PDB file of C-alpha atoms in Angstrom:
ATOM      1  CA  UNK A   1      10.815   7.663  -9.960  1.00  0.00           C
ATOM      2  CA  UNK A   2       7.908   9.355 -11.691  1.00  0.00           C
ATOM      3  CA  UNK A   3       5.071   7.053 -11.117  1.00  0.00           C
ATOM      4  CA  UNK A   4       5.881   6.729  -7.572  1.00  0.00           C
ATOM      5  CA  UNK A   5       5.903  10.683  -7.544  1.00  0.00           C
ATOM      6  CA  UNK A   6       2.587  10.661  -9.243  1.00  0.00           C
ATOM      7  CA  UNK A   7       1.282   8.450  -7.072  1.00  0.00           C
ATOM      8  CA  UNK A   8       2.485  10.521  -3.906  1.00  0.00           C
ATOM      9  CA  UNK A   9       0.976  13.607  -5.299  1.00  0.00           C
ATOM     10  CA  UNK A  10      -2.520  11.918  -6.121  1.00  0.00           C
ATOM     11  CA  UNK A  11      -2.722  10.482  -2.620  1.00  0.00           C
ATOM     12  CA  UNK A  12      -1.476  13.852  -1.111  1.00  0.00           C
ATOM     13  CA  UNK A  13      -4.200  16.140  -3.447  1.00  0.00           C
ATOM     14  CA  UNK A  14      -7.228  13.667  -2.109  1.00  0.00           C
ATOM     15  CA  UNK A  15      -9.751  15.577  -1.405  1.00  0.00           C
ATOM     16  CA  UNK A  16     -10.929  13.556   1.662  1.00  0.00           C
ATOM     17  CA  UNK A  17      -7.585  13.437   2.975  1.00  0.00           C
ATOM     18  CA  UNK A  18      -6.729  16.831   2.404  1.00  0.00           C
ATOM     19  CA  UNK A  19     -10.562  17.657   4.216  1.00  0.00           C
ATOM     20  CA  UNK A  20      -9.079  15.782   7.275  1.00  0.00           C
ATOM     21  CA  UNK A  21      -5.903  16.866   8.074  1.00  0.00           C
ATOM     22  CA  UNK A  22      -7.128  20.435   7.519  1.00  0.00           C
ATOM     23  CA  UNK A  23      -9.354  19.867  10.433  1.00  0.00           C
ATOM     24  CA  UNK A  24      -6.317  17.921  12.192  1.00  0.00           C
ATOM     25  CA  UNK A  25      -4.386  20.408  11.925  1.00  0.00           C
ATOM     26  CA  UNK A  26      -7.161  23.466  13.215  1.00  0.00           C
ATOM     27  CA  UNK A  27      -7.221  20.781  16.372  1.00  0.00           C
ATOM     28  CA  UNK A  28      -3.730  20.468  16.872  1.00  0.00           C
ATOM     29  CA  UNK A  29      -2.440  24.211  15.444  1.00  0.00           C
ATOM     30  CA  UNK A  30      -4.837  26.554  14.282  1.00  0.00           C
ATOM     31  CA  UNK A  31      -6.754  27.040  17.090  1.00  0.00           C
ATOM     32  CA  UNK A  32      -3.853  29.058  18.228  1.00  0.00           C
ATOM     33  CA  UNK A  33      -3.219  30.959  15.298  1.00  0.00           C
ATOM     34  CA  UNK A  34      -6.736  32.077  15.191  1.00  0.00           C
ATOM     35  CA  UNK A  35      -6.569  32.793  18.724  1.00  0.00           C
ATOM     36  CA  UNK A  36      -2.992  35.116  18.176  1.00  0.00           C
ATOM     37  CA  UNK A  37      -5.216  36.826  15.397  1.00  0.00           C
ATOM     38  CA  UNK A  38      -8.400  37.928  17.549  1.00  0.00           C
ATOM     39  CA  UNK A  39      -6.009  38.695  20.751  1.00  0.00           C
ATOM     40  CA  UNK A  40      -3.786  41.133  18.844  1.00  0.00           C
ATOM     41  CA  UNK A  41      -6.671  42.444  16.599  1.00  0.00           C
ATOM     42  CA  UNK A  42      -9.074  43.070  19.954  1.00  0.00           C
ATOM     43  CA  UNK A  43      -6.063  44.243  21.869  1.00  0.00           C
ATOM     44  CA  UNK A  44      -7.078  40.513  24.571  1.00  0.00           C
ATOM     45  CA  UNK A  45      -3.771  40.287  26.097  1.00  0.00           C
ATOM     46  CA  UNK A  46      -4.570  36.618  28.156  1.00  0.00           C
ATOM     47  CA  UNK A  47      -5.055  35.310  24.415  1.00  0.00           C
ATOM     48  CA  UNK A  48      -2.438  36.821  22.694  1.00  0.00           C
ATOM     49  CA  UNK A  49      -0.473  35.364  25.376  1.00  0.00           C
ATOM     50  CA  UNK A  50      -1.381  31.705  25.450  1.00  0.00           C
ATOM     51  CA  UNK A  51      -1.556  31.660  21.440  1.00  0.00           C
ATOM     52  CA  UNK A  52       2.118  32.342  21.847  1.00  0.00           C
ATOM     53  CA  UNK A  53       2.772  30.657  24.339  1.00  0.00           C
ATOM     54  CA  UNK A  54       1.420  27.375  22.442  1.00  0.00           C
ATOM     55  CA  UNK A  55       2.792  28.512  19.625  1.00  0.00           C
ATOM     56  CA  UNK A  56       6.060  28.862  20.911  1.00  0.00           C
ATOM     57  CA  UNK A  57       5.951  24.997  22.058  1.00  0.00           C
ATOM     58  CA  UNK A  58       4.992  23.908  18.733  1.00  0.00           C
ATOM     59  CA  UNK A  59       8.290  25.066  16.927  1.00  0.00           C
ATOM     60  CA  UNK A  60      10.302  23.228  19.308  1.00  0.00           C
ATOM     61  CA  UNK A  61      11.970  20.712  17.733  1.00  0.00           C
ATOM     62  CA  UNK A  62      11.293  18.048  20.445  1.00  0.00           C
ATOM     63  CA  UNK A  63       7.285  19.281  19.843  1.00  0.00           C
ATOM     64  CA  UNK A  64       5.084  16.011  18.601  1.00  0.00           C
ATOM     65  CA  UNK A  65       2.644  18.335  16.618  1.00  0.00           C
ATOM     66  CA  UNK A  66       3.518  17.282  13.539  1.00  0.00           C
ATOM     67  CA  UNK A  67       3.146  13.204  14.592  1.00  0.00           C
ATOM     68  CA  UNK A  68      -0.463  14.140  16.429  1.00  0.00           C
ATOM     69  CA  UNK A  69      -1.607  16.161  13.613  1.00  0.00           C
ATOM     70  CA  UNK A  70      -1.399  13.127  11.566  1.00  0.00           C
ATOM     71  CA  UNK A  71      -2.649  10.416  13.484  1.00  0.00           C
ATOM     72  CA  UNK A  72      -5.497  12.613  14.014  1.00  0.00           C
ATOM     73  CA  UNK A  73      -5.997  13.027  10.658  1.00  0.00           C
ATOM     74  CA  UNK A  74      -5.749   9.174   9.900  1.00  0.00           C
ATOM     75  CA  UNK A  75      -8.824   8.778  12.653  1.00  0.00           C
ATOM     76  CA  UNK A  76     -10.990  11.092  10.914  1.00  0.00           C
ATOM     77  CA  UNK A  77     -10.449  10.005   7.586  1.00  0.00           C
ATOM     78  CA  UNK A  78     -11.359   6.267   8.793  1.00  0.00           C
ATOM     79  CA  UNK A  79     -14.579   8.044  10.741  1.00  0.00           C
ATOM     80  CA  UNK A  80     -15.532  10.110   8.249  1.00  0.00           C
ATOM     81  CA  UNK A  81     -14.251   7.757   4.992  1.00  0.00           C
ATOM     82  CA  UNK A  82     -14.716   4.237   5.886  1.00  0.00           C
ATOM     83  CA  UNK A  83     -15.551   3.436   2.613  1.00  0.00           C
ATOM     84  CA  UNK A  84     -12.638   4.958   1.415  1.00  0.00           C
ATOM     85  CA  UNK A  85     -10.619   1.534   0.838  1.00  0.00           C
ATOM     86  CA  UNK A  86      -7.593   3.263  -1.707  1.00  0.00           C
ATOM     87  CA  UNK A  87      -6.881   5.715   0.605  1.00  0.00           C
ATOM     88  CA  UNK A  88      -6.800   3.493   3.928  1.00  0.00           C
ATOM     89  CA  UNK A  89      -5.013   0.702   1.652  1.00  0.00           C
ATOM     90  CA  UNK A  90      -1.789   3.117   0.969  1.00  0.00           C
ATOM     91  CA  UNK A  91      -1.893   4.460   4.924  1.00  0.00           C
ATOM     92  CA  UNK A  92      -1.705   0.751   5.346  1.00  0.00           C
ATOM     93  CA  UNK A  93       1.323  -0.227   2.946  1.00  0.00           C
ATOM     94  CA  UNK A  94       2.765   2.800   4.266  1.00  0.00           C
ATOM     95  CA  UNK A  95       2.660   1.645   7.633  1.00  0.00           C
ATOM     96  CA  UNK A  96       4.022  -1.962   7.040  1.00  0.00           C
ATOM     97  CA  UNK A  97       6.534  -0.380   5.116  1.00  0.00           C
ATOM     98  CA  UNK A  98       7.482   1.478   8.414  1.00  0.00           C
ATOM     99  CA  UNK A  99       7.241  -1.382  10.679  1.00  0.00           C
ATOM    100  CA  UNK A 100       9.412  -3.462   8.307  1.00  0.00           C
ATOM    101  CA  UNK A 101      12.400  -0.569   8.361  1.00  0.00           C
ATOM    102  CA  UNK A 102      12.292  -0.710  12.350  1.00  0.00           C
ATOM    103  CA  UNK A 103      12.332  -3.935  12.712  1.00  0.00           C
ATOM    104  CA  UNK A 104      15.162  -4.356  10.408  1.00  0.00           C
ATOM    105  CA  UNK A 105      17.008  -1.264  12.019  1.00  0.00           C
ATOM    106  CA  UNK A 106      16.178  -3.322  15.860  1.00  0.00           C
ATOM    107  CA  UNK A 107      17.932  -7.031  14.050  1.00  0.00           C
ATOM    108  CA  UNK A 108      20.438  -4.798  12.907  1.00  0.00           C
ATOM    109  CA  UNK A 109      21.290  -3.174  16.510  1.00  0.00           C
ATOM    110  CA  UNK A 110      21.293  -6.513  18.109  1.00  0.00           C
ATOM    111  CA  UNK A 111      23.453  -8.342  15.652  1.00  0.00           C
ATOM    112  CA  UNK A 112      26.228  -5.493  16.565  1.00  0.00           C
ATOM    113  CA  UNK A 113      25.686  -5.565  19.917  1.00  0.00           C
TER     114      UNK A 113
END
């Protein structure tokens, strides 16, 4: 269990990866918290009002935010980083990982069907 923690954290605490999802997630959330901020502070009522409004959406639980946040972030870390092989290699394992687990899940909902 440990190295498989450490090795979660280290690809977590990359810097590059950390660099952008932080701008993923100004494009996807903070806009709108920023926007909340300078509407209430400058008394702007049509931005207070769509910064809620957004932000309202986002804690939905149907909302997508979370899944757009990170492909976004997975697009600018292959623009930004495209030498950045370790980091692309885990998104990749990570991702046949996930495609093996669905398929498996779809041959298991057809066998009891």
């Amino acid at each position: 269990m440990r190295p498989k923690l450490k090795k979660f954290l280290q690809f977590i605490a990359n810097p590059r990866l950390l660099l952008c999802f932080a701008i993923a997630w100004l494009i996807t959330n903070g806009w709108s918290y920023l926007m909340l901020a300078a509407g209430a502070y400058f008394k702007i009522g049509w931005m207070t009002t769509v910064a809620t409004a957004y932000l309202a959406f986002l804690w939905l639980p149907f909302s997508p935010e979370k899944i757009a946040t990170f492909a976004i972030a997975i697009t600018l870390l292959r623009a930004l980083y495209p030498n950045d092989q370790k980091t692309l290699a885990v998104l990749k394992r990570f991702h046949r990982k996930a495609k093996a687990a669905i398929q498996k899940q779809k041959e298991k909902h057809r066998r009891e069907d």
